[in-house]
Amino acid sequence: MANESTLMATTKSEWLKFRTVRSSIMGVAVTVLLTIGLGVLITTLVRTHWTQLSPLRVATFDPVSSSLRGSLFAQFAVGVIGTLFITSEYTSGSIRTTLTAVPNRLRLIAGKCIVLLVTMLILGEFVCFAAFLIGQRIYLGVVPTASITNGTVLRSVILAGLYLALLALFAFALGLILRQSAAAISVFVSVLLIVPIIGLFFPQNWQNDFTRFEPSTLGVSMQSPFAPSNSFGAWSATLILLAYVLGTMAVALVLFQRRDAGSNQ
Amino acid sequence: MIKIDHLTKRYSDTLAVDDLDFEVKPGVVTGFLGPNGSGKSTTMRIILGLDHATKGQATVNGMRYAELKDPIREVGALLDAKAVHPGRTARNHLRALAVSNQIRKSRVDEVLDFVGISAVANKKVGTYSLGMSQRLGIAGALLGDPGILLFDEPVNGLDPEGIKWIREFFRALANEGRTVFVSSHLMSEMAVSADEIIVIGRGRFITSGSVNDLTKNAEGTVLARASDHEKLSAVVASNHGVVHESNDEGLTISGLTSDQVGRLAFNAGITIFELTPQRASLEEVFMDLTAGAVEYGSQKSDPAHGQ
């Protein structure tokens, strides 16, 4: 019981810290803007060019994932939120104050992860549902639409939101390992953008194997009602991404427990 | 009560703390004195569980810091006044600390009032001067009304009024029966604000005791002005005294008391014009004790500016 109440206290404290700095608020605003704003832009473009699309594009058109594309840009904003939630403690030195108040390091990280997961899940689901519903509204009458009452469609929208929340946790774990905002954000962006480019230099048959394991490809799988070619199905993609997050977090926790937190780096 | 038990800390190639072993008792202000880089901050960080000890341990009230349930209710610390997120307001910073240790919310306003920064409590900490940050740090240390308080170089950045305030404040905390442990590289500061002093250099224990004891046991000198300085020098030298300086002002003698010098001069038929015992200042004692223990000393080592 005692432990439960203190994890509660740690989580409440971290929630207060999370919402009282501008970077979190800005990050949330950018995520909303990118997912919904780009969603509106993309779906509007599809609608106005619908009659000019090739028969192949029309045949393979997916109204669900096309309305959620903005989230693949918002993943960078979410990554910055997750990274800064821990690296700002190191760059400002406040990690020392934080750890004197909560010396149990596992509990501290558990508290931070709860705050990050819950807020990013709410944010991710909100923006994805909004982008989907607005997108279908824009398609209405011209482009085929999907209904949220369809189980597969509902799954795609929910997993698109979960994807953002998991990426925030992944970025947080990178931040905990690297303890430096610029370094952690660079690595995060590299994993999402540069690694796929490296994949292009591989022979074609390797490339397909490699590409489907990339986080952004997993994200596309998660938000598509039907698995795209050379990709995992939605649930497999979710599990693989979850494994990435847990693996990185495990490394981060081991390092965090062993390292001195007091001295300047 | 803080107990340091054969504590050793090694960073990859340097031995920051070398087998320190001492206790800090409640009810007095204990000064922790040493030149910069002597291991004071490292010791304090290990007490707070921020850094891991290589060997030995530090305990507060018989427990390791990490084992304390609501630690800032037992130990309040100010290590680095600037170790606060600059984008957060002082009030929110303190509220987050209070929530984490289940301290009632109204306590935040009490400590803000006490250190005198209530008027700027809703401003971002990044806009604070060092003195204001220092006061915020003190507010944070007092938040849990702890029985043990640690302050690392607290007078840095304070104006003279603030320094006077903080001295009286330490005294008041100790009088309430709390353990007050204050580090400084300034002997003169410790001489006025501490009751007990622990001196370290290069991570090693050098000495400890009350301020009075430390100066009493230190070797004083005697300044003698006499009719015949050459003769007096010879007499002093043949009686196990040492003459350090000889000029028109007189002789500076160590190893003998002023009584002994007077008697020797009388017996030798030398007229004494002036005989002044010169008690070593705490500053000089400190310099003597830590000579060779200043890590980044210049030729004319001055621990007061040994940055």
Coordinates of C-alpha atoms in Angstrom, one line a residue:
Chain A
M1 CA 0.0 0.0 0.0
A2 CA 2.7 2.4 1.0
N3 CA 4.5 1.9 -2.3
E4 CA 1.3 2.5 -4.2
S5 CA 0.7 5.8 -2.6
T6 CA 4.3 7.0 -3.2
L7 CA 4.2 6.0 -6.9
M8 CA 1.0 8.0 -6.9
A9 CA 2.8 11.0 -5.3
T10 CA 5.7 10.7 -7.8
T11 CA 3.3 10.5 -10.7
K12 CA 1.3 13.6 -9.5
S13 CA 4.5 15.5 -9.1
E14 CA 5.8 14.6 -12.6
W15 CA 2.4 15.6 -14.0
L16 CA 2.7 19.0 -12.4
K17 CA 6.2 19.3 -13.8
F18 CA 5.1 18.2 -17.3
R19 CA 2.4 20.7 -17.6
T20 CA 4.2 23.7 -16.1
V21 CA 6.9 24.1 -18.9
R22 CA 6.3 25.7 -22.2
S23 CA 8.0 22.9 -24.3
S24 CA 5.3 20.4 -23.4
I25 CA 2.5 22.8 -24.2
M26 CA 4.2 23.8 -27.5
G27 CA 4.8 20.2 -28.4
V28 CA 1.1 19.4 -27.9
A29 CA 0.1 22.3 -30.0
V30 CA 2.4 21.3 -32.8
T31 CA 1.1 17.7 -32.7
V32 CA -2.5 18.9 -33.0
L33 CA -1.6 21.3 -35.8
L34 CA 0.4 18.8 -37.8
T35 CA -1.9 15.8 -37.5
I36 CA -5.2 17.6 -38.1
G37 CA -3.8 20.5 -40.2
L38 CA -1.9 18.2 -42.6
G39 CA -4.8 15.8 -42.5
V40 CA -7.1 18.5 -43.8
L41 CA -4.6 19.6 -46.4
I42 CA -4.0 16.0 -47.7
T43 CA -7.6 15.0 -47.8
T44 CA -8.6 18.3 -49.6
L45 CA -5.9 17.7 -52.2
V46 CA -7.2 14.1 -52.8
R47 CA -10.7 15.4 -53.2
T48 CA -9.8 18.1 -55.7
H49 CA -7.6 15.8 -57.8
W50 CA -9.8 12.7 -57.4
T51 CA -11.0 12.6 -61.0
Q52 CA -7.4 13.0 -62.3
L53 CA -6.0 10.0 -60.3
S54 CA -4.9 6.9 -62.2
P55 CA -7.2 3.8 -62.1
L56 CA -4.5 2.0 -60.1
R57 CA -4.4 4.7 -57.4
V58 CA -8.2 4.7 -57.2
A59 CA -8.3 0.9 -56.9
T60 CA -5.7 0.9 -54.1
F61 CA -7.0 4.0 -52.4
D62 CA -7.4 3.8 -48.6
P63 CA -9.5 6.6 -47.1
V64 CA -8.4 5.7 -43.6
S65 CA -4.6 5.9 -43.7
S66 CA -4.7 8.8 -46.2
S67 CA -6.6 10.9 -43.6
L68 CA -4.1 9.9 -40.9
R69 CA -0.9 10.8 -42.8
G70 CA -0.4 14.0 -40.7
S71 CA 0.5 11.8 -37.7
L72 CA 3.6 10.7 -39.5
F73 CA 4.8 14.3 -39.3
A74 CA 3.5 14.8 -35.8
Q75 CA 5.7 11.9 -34.6
F76 CA 8.6 14.3 -34.6
A77 CA 6.8 16.7 -32.3
V78 CA 5.8 13.9 -30.0
G79 CA 9.4 12.7 -30.0
V80 CA 10.6 16.1 -28.9
I81 CA 8.1 16.2 -26.1
G82 CA 9.3 12.7 -24.9
T83 CA 13.0 13.6 -25.2
L84 CA 12.7 17.0 -23.4
F85 CA 10.7 15.5 -20.5
I86 CA 13.9 13.8 -19.3
T87 CA 16.8 15.7 -21.0
S88 CA 15.7 19.1 -19.7
E89 CA 16.3 17.6 -16.2
Y90 CA 19.9 17.1 -17.2
T91 CA 20.6 20.3 -19.2
S92 CA 19.1 22.4 -16.3
G93 CA 20.7 20.2 -13.6
S94 CA 17.3 19.8 -12.0
I95 CA 17.7 16.0 -12.1
R96 CA 19.6 16.5 -8.8
T97 CA 16.7 18.2 -7.1
T98 CA 14.3 15.6 -8.6
L99 CA 16.4 12.7 -7.3
T100 CA 16.8 14.1 -3.8
A101 CA 13.0 14.3 -3.6
V102 CA 12.5 10.8 -5.3
P103 CA 15.7 8.8 -4.7
N104 CA 14.1 5.6 -5.9
R105 CA 15.1 5.8 -9.5
L106 CA 12.8 3.1 -10.8
R107 CA 9.9 4.8 -9.2
L108 CA 10.9 8.1 -10.7
I109 CA 11.0 6.7 -14.3
A110 CA 7.8 4.8 -13.7
G111 CA 6.1 8.0 -12.7
K112 CA 7.5 9.9 -15.7
C113 CA 6.5 7.1 -18.1
I114 CA 2.9 7.0 -16.7
V115 CA 2.6 10.7 -17.2
L116 CA 4.0 10.5 -20.7
L117 CA 2.1 7.5 -21.8
V118 CA -1.3 8.7 -20.5
T119 CA -0.9 12.3 -21.9
M120 CA 0.5 11.1 -25.3
L121 CA -2.2 8.4 -25.6
I122 CA -5.0 10.9 -25.0
L123 CA -3.3 13.4 -27.3
G124 CA -2.6 10.8 -30.0
E125 CA -6.1 9.4 -29.9
F126 CA -7.7 12.8 -29.9
V127 CA -5.7 14.1 -33.0
C128 CA -6.1 10.8 -34.9
F129 CA -9.9 10.6 -34.3
A130 CA -10.3 14.2 -35.2
A131 CA -8.1 13.9 -38.4
F132 CA -10.0 10.8 -39.4
L133 CA -13.5 12.3 -38.9
I134 CA -12.6 15.6 -40.5
G135 CA -10.9 13.7 -43.4
Q136 CA -14.0 11.6 -44.1
R137 CA -16.2 14.7 -44.0
I138 CA -14.0 16.3 -46.7
Y139 CA -14.1 13.1 -48.8
L140 CA -17.9 12.9 -48.5
G141 CA -19.7 12.8 -51.9
V142 CA -16.6 12.7 -54.1
V143 CA -14.1 10.2 -52.6
P144 CA -15.1 6.8 -51.1
T145 CA -15.2 7.1 -47.3
A146 CA -14.8 4.7 -44.4
S147 CA -16.9 4.4 -41.3
I148 CA -15.6 4.4 -37.8
T149 CA -18.2 1.8 -36.9
N150 CA -16.3 -0.7 -39.0
G151 CA -14.0 -2.7 -36.6
T152 CA -11.0 -2.7 -38.9
V153 CA -11.2 1.1 -39.4
L154 CA -11.6 1.7 -35.7
R155 CA -8.5 -0.4 -35.0
S156 CA -6.5 1.6 -37.5
V157 CA -7.4 5.0 -36.0
I158 CA -6.8 3.7 -32.4
L159 CA -3.4 2.2 -33.4
A160 CA -2.4 5.4 -35.1
G161 CA -2.9 7.2 -31.8
L162 CA -1.0 4.5 -29.9
Y163 CA 1.9 4.8 -32.4
L164 CA 2.4 8.4 -31.4
A165 CA 2.3 7.5 -27.7
L166 CA 4.8 4.7 -28.2
L167 CA 7.2 6.9 -30.1
A168 CA 7.1 9.5 -27.3
L169 CA 8.2 6.7 -24.9
F170 CA 10.9 5.6 -27.3
A171 CA 12.2 9.2 -27.5
F172 CA 12.1 9.4 -23.7
A173 CA 14.2 6.3 -23.4
L174 CA 16.8 7.7 -25.9
G175 CA 16.9 10.9 -23.9
L176 CA 17.5 8.9 -20.7
I177 CA 20.4 7.1 -22.3
L178 CA 22.0 10.2 -24.0
R179 CA 21.1 12.8 -21.3
Q180 CA 21.4 15.6 -23.9
S181 CA 18.5 17.2 -25.8
A182 CA 20.3 17.8 -29.1
A183 CA 21.9 14.3 -29.2
A184 CA 18.7 12.5 -28.3
I185 CA 16.6 14.4 -30.8
S186 CA 19.2 13.8 -33.5
V187 CA 19.3 10.1 -32.9
F188 CA 15.5 9.9 -32.8
V189 CA 15.1 11.7 -36.1
S190 CA 17.9 9.6 -37.6
V191 CA 16.1 6.4 -36.6
L192 CA 12.9 7.7 -38.4
L193 CA 14.4 9.3 -41.4
I194 CA 18.1 8.4 -42.0
V195 CA 17.9 4.6 -41.4
P196 CA 15.3 4.2 -44.1
I197 CA 17.6 6.0 -46.5
I198 CA 20.4 3.6 -45.6
G199 CA 18.0 0.8 -46.5
L200 CA 17.8 2.1 -50.1
F201 CA 21.5 1.1 -50.6
F202 CA 20.7 -2.6 -49.9
P203 CA 19.9 -5.1 -52.6
Q204 CA 16.2 -5.2 -53.4
N205 CA 15.4 -8.5 -51.6
W206 CA 17.2 -7.3 -48.4
Q207 CA 15.5 -3.9 -48.7
N208 CA 12.0 -5.4 -48.3
D209 CA 13.1 -7.3 -45.2
F210 CA 14.8 -4.3 -43.7
T211 CA 12.2 -1.7 -44.5
R212 CA 9.3 -3.4 -42.8
F213 CA 11.1 -3.3 -39.5
E214 CA 11.6 0.5 -39.6
P215 CA 9.5 2.3 -37.0
S216 CA 7.8 4.6 -39.6
T217 CA 6.9 1.6 -41.8
L218 CA 5.5 -0.1 -38.7
G219 CA 3.5 3.2 -38.1
V220 CA 2.0 2.9 -41.6
S221 CA 1.1 -0.7 -41.0
M222 CA -0.6 0.2 -37.7
Q223 CA -2.8 2.9 -39.3
S224 CA -3.8 0.9 -42.4
P225 CA -6.9 -1.3 -42.4
F226 CA -5.2 -3.7 -44.8
A227 CA -1.5 -4.5 -44.6
P228 CA 0.5 -2.6 -47.3
S229 CA 2.8 -4.7 -49.5
N230 CA 6.1 -5.9 -47.8
S231 CA 4.8 -4.8 -44.4
F232 CA 3.6 -6.5 -41.2
G233 CA 0.0 -6.7 -40.3
A234 CA -1.3 -4.0 -37.8
W235 CA -1.0 -6.1 -34.7
S236 CA 2.4 -7.6 -35.5
A237 CA 3.7 -4.1 -36.2
T238 CA 2.3 -2.9 -32.9
L239 CA 4.1 -5.7 -31.0
I240 CA 7.4 -5.1 -32.8
L241 CA 7.3 -1.4 -32.0
L242 CA 6.4 -2.2 -28.4
A243 CA 9.5 -4.5 -28.3
Y244 CA 11.7 -1.6 -29.6
V245 CA 10.3 0.7 -26.9
L246 CA 10.7 -1.8 -24.1
G247 CA 14.2 -2.8 -25.2
T248 CA 15.4 0.8 -25.4
M249 CA 13.8 1.5 -22.0
A250 CA 15.5 -1.5 -20.4
V251 CA 18.9 -0.3 -21.5
A252 CA 18.1 3.2 -20.3
L253 CA 17.0 2.0 -16.9
V254 CA 20.1 -0.1 -16.4
L255 CA 22.3 2.8 -17.2
F256 CA 20.2 5.2 -15.1
Q257 CA 20.5 2.9 -12.0
R258 CA 24.3 2.6 -12.4
R259 CA 25.3 6.1 -13.3
D260 CA 26.1 8.9 -10.9
A261 CA 23.4 11.6 -11.2
G262 CA 25.1 14.3 -9.3
S263 CA 28.2 15.3 -11.1
N264 CA 28.1 17.6 -14.1
Q265 CA 28.7 15.7 -17.2
Chain B
M1 CA 22.7 12.9 12.5
I2 CA 24.9 12.2 9.4
K3 CA 27.4 9.4 9.5
I4 CA 30.2 9.0 7.0
D5 CA 31.7 5.6 7.3
H6 CA 35.0 5.0 5.5
L7 CA 33.7 6.7 2.4
T8 CA 35.7 6.4 -0.8
K9 CA 34.7 7.7 -4.2
R10 CA 36.8 7.2 -7.3
Y11 CA 35.9 8.8 -10.6
S12 CA 37.7 7.0 -13.5
D13 CA 41.1 8.3 -12.7
T14 CA 40.8 10.6 -9.7
L15 CA 40.2 9.7 -6.1
A16 CA 37.7 12.4 -5.1
V17 CA 37.0 11.1 -1.6
D18 CA 39.6 9.0 0.2
D19 CA 38.4 7.0 3.3
L20 CA 36.5 9.8 5.0
D21 CA 35.1 8.9 8.4
F22 CA 33.2 11.3 10.6
E23 CA 29.9 12.2 12.1
V24 CA 27.8 15.4 12.0
K25 CA 25.9 16.0 15.2
P26 CA 22.6 17.7 15.8
G27 CA 22.2 21.0 17.6
V28 CA 25.3 22.6 16.2
V29 CA 26.4 24.2 12.9
T30 CA 29.1 22.0 11.4
G31 CA 31.3 23.6 8.8
F32 CA 32.7 21.4 6.0
L33 CA 35.9 23.1 4.9
G34 CA 38.4 22.5 2.2
P35 CA 39.8 24.1 -0.9
N36 CA 37.9 23.8 -4.2
G37 CA 38.1 20.3 -5.6
S38 CA 38.8 18.7 -2.2
G39 CA 35.7 16.5 -2.3
K40 CA 33.2 18.4 -0.3
S41 CA 30.5 18.5 -2.9
T42 CA 31.1 14.8 -3.9
T43 CA 30.7 13.8 -0.2
M44 CA 27.4 15.7 -0.1
R45 CA 26.2 14.2 -3.3
I46 CA 26.9 10.7 -1.9
I47 CA 25.0 11.5 1.3
L48 CA 22.0 12.4 -0.9
G49 CA 22.3 9.2 -2.9
L50 CA 23.0 11.1 -6.2
D51 CA 26.5 9.6 -6.6
H52 CA 27.3 6.0 -5.7
A53 CA 30.1 5.4 -3.2
T54 CA 33.0 3.3 -4.4
K55 CA 33.7 2.0 -0.9
G56 CA 32.1 2.7 2.5
Q57 CA 28.8 4.4 3.0
A58 CA 27.0 7.5 4.2
T59 CA 23.9 7.3 6.3
V60 CA 21.3 9.8 7.6
N61 CA 19.5 8.8 10.8
G62 CA 21.0 5.3 10.4
M63 CA 19.6 4.8 6.9
R64 CA 20.9 5.2 3.4
Y65 CA 19.3 8.1 1.7
A66 CA 17.6 6.0 -1.0
E67 CA 15.8 4.0 1.8
L68 CA 14.1 7.1 3.2
K69 CA 10.4 7.1 2.5
D70 CA 9.7 10.8 2.1
P71 CA 13.4 12.0 2.0
I72 CA 12.9 15.7 1.9
R73 CA 11.0 15.5 5.1
E74 CA 14.1 14.2 6.8
V75 CA 16.9 15.8 4.9
G76 CA 16.8 19.2 3.2
A77 CA 19.6 20.1 0.8
L78 CA 20.8 23.0 -1.3
L79 CA 23.6 21.8 -3.6
D80 CA 23.3 24.0 -6.6
A81 CA 21.0 26.9 -6.6
K82 CA 20.7 26.9 -10.4
A83 CA 19.7 23.2 -10.6
V84 CA 16.1 24.2 -11.4
H85 CA 14.3 24.1 -14.7
P86 CA 14.6 27.7 -15.9
G87 CA 11.2 27.7 -17.6
R88 CA 9.2 26.8 -14.5
T89 CA 8.0 29.3 -11.9
A90 CA 9.4 29.1 -8.3
R91 CA 5.9 28.3 -6.9
N92 CA 5.4 25.4 -9.4
H93 CA 8.9 24.1 -8.7
L94 CA 8.2 24.0 -5.0
R95 CA 4.7 22.6 -5.5
A96 CA 6.1 19.7 -7.5
L97 CA 8.6 19.0 -4.8
A98 CA 5.9 19.1 -2.1
V99 CA 3.6 16.8 -4.0
S100 CA 6.3 14.2 -4.5
N101 CA 6.9 13.9 -0.7
Q102 CA 3.3 14.4 0.3
I103 CA 3.8 17.7 2.0
R104 CA 0.8 20.0 2.4
K105 CA 0.3 22.6 -0.3
S106 CA 0.2 25.6 2.1
R107 CA 3.8 24.9 3.2
V108 CA 4.9 26.2 -0.2
D109 CA 3.7 29.7 0.5
E110 CA 5.2 29.5 4.0
V111 CA 8.7 28.8 2.8
L112 CA 8.4 31.4 0.0
D113 CA 7.4 34.0 2.6
F114 CA 10.2 32.9 4.9
V115 CA 13.0 33.4 2.3
G116 CA 11.4 36.5 1.0
I117 CA 10.6 35.7 -2.6
S118 CA 6.8 35.6 -2.5
A119 CA 6.6 38.6 -4.7
V120 CA 8.4 36.9 -7.5
A121 CA 7.1 33.4 -6.9
N122 CA 5.1 33.3 -10.1
K123 CA 8.1 34.4 -12.3
K124 CA 10.1 31.9 -14.2
V125 CA 13.2 30.8 -12.3
G126 CA 15.4 31.5 -15.4
T127 CA 14.9 35.2 -14.7
Y128 CA 16.3 35.0 -11.2
S129 CA 19.6 36.4 -10.0
L130 CA 22.0 34.0 -8.3
G131 CA 20.9 35.5 -4.9
M132 CA 17.2 34.9 -5.6
S133 CA 18.0 31.3 -6.9
Q134 CA 19.9 30.8 -3.7
R135 CA 16.9 31.8 -1.6
L136 CA 14.7 29.5 -3.7
G137 CA 17.1 26.7 -3.0
I138 CA 16.9 27.4 0.7
A139 CA 13.1 27.4 0.5
G140 CA 13.3 24.0 -1.2
A141 CA 15.6 22.7 1.5
L142 CA 13.1 23.9 4.2
L143 CA 10.0 22.6 2.5
G144 CA 9.8 19.3 4.3
D145 CA 10.7 20.9 7.7
P146 CA 13.6 18.4 7.9
G147 CA 15.8 17.6 10.9
I148 CA 18.9 17.5 8.8
L149 CA 20.1 20.3 6.5
L150 CA 22.9 20.3 4.0
F151 CA 24.1 23.4 2.3
D152 CA 26.9 23.4 -0.3
E153 CA 28.6 26.8 -0.5
P154 CA 25.4 28.7 0.5
V155 CA 26.9 32.2 0.7
N156 CA 28.0 32.3 -2.9
G157 CA 26.0 35.0 -4.7
L158 CA 24.4 36.4 -1.6
D159 CA 24.7 40.1 -0.8
P160 CA 26.1 41.2 2.6
E161 CA 22.6 41.4 4.0
G162 CA 21.8 38.0 2.7
I163 CA 25.0 36.6 4.2
K164 CA 24.2 38.0 7.6
W165 CA 20.7 36.6 7.3
I166 CA 21.9 33.2 6.4
R167 CA 24.3 33.0 9.3
E168 CA 21.6 33.8 11.8
F169 CA 19.4 31.4 10.0
F170 CA 21.9 28.5 10.4
R171 CA 22.3 29.4 14.1
A172 CA 18.5 29.3 14.6
L173 CA 18.2 25.9 12.8
A174 CA 20.9 24.5 15.0
N175 CA 19.3 25.9 18.2
E176 CA 16.1 24.1 17.3
G177 CA 18.1 20.9 17.6
R178 CA 18.6 20.3 13.8
T179 CA 21.7 18.9 12.2
V180 CA 23.2 21.7 10.0
F181 CA 26.1 20.8 7.7
V182 CA 27.5 23.6 5.6
S183 CA 30.4 23.4 3.2
S184 CA 32.6 26.3 2.3
H185 CA 36.1 27.0 0.9
L186 CA 36.1 30.2 2.9
M187 CA 37.7 29.8 6.4
S188 CA 36.7 33.3 7.4
E189 CA 33.1 32.4 6.7
M190 CA 33.2 29.2 8.7
A191 CA 34.9 31.0 11.6
V192 CA 31.8 33.2 12.1
S193 CA 29.1 30.8 11.2
A194 CA 30.1 27.3 12.4
D195 CA 30.6 25.8 15.8
E196 CA 32.4 22.6 14.7
I197 CA 34.6 22.3 11.7
I198 CA 35.7 19.4 9.6
V199 CA 38.6 20.1 7.4
I200 CA 39.4 18.0 4.3
G201 CA 41.9 18.3 1.5
R202 CA 42.3 16.2 -1.6
G203 CA 39.5 14.0 -0.4
R204 CA 41.2 13.2 2.8
F205 CA 40.3 14.0 6.4
I206 CA 42.7 16.6 7.8
T207 CA 41.3 17.7 11.2
S208 CA 38.1 18.5 13.1
G209 CA 37.1 20.3 16.2
S210 CA 35.6 23.5 17.5
V211 CA 36.7 26.8 16.0
N212 CA 38.4 27.6 19.3
D213 CA 40.3 24.3 19.5
L214 CA 41.6 24.6 16.0
T215 CA 43.1 28.1 16.6
K216 CA 44.3 27.2 20.1
N217 CA 46.3 24.3 19.0
A218 CA 47.8 26.0 16.1
E219 CA 51.3 27.3 16.4
G220 CA 51.3 31.0 17.2
T221 CA 54.2 33.3 16.8
V222 CA 55.7 36.0 19.0
L223 CA 56.8 39.4 17.7
A224 CA 59.7 40.8 19.7
R225 CA 61.3 44.2 19.4
A226 CA 64.4 44.5 21.5
S227 CA 67.7 46.4 22.0
D228 CA 69.8 43.8 20.4
H229 CA 68.1 41.7 17.7
E230 CA 71.2 39.7 16.8
K231 CA 71.8 38.6 20.4
L232 CA 68.2 37.8 20.9
S233 CA 68.2 35.7 17.7
A234 CA 71.1 33.7 19.0
V235 CA 69.5 33.1 22.4
V236 CA 66.2 32.1 20.9
A237 CA 67.9 29.7 18.5
S238 CA 69.9 28.0 21.3
N239 CA 66.6 27.5 23.2
H240 CA 64.7 25.6 20.5
G241 CA 63.0 28.7 19.1
V242 CA 62.9 29.6 15.4
V243 CA 63.4 33.1 14.1
H244 CA 61.3 33.5 10.9
E245 CA 61.9 37.1 10.1
S246 CA 64.2 39.8 11.4
N247 CA 63.9 43.5 10.5
D248 CA 63.5 46.9 12.1
E249 CA 60.0 45.9 13.2
G250 CA 61.4 43.1 15.3
L251 CA 61.8 39.4 15.2
T252 CA 59.0 36.9 14.4
I253 CA 59.6 33.9 16.6
S254 CA 57.9 30.6 16.8
G255 CA 58.4 27.6 19.1
L256 CA 58.5 29.7 22.2
T257 CA 55.8 31.5 24.2
S258 CA 56.0 35.3 24.8
D259 CA 56.7 34.5 28.5
Q260 CA 59.6 32.3 27.5
V261 CA 61.0 34.9 25.1
G262 CA 60.8 37.6 27.8
R263 CA 62.5 35.4 30.4
L264 CA 65.3 34.5 28.0
A265 CA 65.9 38.2 27.1
F266 CA 66.0 39.2 30.7
N267 CA 68.5 36.5 31.5
A268 CA 70.7 37.6 28.6
G269 CA 70.5 41.2 29.6
I270 CA 68.5 42.3 26.5
T271 CA 66.0 45.1 26.9
I272 CA 62.6 44.3 25.4
F273 CA 60.7 47.2 23.9
E274 CA 57.7 45.2 22.6
L275 CA 56.6 41.6 23.0
T276 CA 53.4 40.6 21.2
P277 CA 52.0 37.1 21.0
Q278 CA 50.4 36.7 17.6
R279 CA 47.7 34.1 17.6
A280 CA 47.2 32.4 14.3
S281 CA 44.0 33.4 12.6
L282 CA 41.8 30.6 11.5
E283 CA 42.6 31.5 7.9
E284 CA 46.3 30.8 8.6
V285 CA 45.5 27.6 10.3
F286 CA 43.5 26.5 7.4
M287 CA 46.3 27.4 4.9
D288 CA 48.8 25.5 7.0
L289 CA 46.5 22.5 7.3
T290 CA 45.6 22.3 3.6
A291 CA 49.0 23.3 2.3
G292 CA 49.8 20.7 -0.4
A293 CA 46.2 19.8 -0.5
V294 CA 45.1 22.5 -2.9
E295 CA 44.4 20.8 -6.2
Y296 CA 44.5 23.8 -8.4
G297 CA 46.7 26.2 -6.4
S298 CA 48.8 29.0 -7.8
Q299 CA 52.3 29.7 -6.5
K300 CA 50.9 32.1 -3.9
S301 CA 48.1 29.8 -2.9
D302 CA 45.1 31.6 -1.7
P303 CA 42.2 29.3 -0.7
A304 CA 39.8 32.2 -0.7
H305 CA 40.2 32.6 -4.4
G306 CA 41.3 29.1 -5.4
Q307 CA 38.9 28.8 -8.3

